[in-house]
Tab-separated table of C-alpha atoms in Angstrom:
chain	number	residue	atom	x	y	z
A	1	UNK	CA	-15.072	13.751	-9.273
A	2	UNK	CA	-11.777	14.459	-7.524
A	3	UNK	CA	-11.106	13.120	-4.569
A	4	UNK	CA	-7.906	12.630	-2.320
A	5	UNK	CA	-7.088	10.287	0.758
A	6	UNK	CA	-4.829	11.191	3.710
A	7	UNK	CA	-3.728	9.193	6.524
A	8	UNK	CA	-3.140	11.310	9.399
A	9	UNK	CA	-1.250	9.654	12.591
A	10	UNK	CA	1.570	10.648	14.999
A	11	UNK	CA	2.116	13.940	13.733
A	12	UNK	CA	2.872	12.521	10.478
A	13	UNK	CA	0.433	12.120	6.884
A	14	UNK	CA	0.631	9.781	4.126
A	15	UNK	CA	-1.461	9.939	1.075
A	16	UNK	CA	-3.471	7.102	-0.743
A	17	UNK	CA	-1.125	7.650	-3.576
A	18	UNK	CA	2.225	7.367	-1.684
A	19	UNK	CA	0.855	3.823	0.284
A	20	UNK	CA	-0.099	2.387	-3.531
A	21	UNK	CA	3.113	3.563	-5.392
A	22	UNK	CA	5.080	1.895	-2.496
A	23	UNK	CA	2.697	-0.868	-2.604
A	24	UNK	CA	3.103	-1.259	-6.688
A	25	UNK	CA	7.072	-1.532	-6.165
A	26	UNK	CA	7.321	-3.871	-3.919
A	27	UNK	CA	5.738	-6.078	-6.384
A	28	UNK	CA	8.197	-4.951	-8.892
A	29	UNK	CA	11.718	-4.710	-7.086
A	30	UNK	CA	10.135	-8.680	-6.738
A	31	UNK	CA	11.119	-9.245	-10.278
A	32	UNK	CA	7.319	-9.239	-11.125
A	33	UNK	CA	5.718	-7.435	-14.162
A	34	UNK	CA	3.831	-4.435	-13.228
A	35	UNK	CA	0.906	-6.093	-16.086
A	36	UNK	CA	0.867	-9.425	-13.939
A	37	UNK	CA	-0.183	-6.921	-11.020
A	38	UNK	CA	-4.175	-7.431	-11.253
A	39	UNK	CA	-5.560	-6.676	-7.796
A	40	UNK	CA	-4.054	-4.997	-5.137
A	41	UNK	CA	-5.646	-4.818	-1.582
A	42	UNK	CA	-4.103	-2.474	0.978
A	43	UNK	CA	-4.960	-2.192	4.630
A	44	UNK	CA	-3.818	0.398	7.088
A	45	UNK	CA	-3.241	0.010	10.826
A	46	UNK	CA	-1.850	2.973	12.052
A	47	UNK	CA	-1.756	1.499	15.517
A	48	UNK	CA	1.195	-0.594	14.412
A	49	UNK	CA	2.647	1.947	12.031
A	50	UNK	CA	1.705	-0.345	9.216
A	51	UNK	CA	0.001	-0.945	5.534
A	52	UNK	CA	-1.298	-4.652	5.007
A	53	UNK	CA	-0.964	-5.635	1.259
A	54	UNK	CA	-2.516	-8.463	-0.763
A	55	UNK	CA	-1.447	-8.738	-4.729
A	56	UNK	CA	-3.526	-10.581	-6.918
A	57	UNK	CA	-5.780	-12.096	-4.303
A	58	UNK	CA	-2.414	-14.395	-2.908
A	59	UNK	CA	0.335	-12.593	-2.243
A	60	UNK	CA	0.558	-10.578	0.891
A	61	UNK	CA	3.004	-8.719	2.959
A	62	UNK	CA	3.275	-5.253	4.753
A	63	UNK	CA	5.202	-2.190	5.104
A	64	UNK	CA	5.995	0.482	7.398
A	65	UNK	CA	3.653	3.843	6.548
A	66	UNK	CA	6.363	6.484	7.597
């Protein structure tokens, strides 16, 4: 199965894949090792413009969607 996620909000879209690669290198530019990445947990609010992130069950930050 093929299947694609878009977040639409503001006149604006973001895809599943853009808000994980952006989540991914955060934890890189870090200086973490994209093997030490083992769970990754992303939450969108597009009320505040924003994707919620927890790596590895601990560390947790956000970033702006557009």
């Amino acid at each position: 199965m093929k299947s694609a996620l878009y977040v639409e909000f503001q006149g604006e879209q973001v895809t599943e894949k853009s808000i994980i690669d952006r989540a991914k290198s955060i934890w890189t530019e870090s200086g973490n090792k994209a093997a030490d990445l083992k769970t990754l947990k992303v939450y969108i609010k597009t009320e505040e413009n924003a994707a919620y992130y927890v790596f590895n069950d601990d560390i947790s930050g956000s970033f702006s969607l557009v």
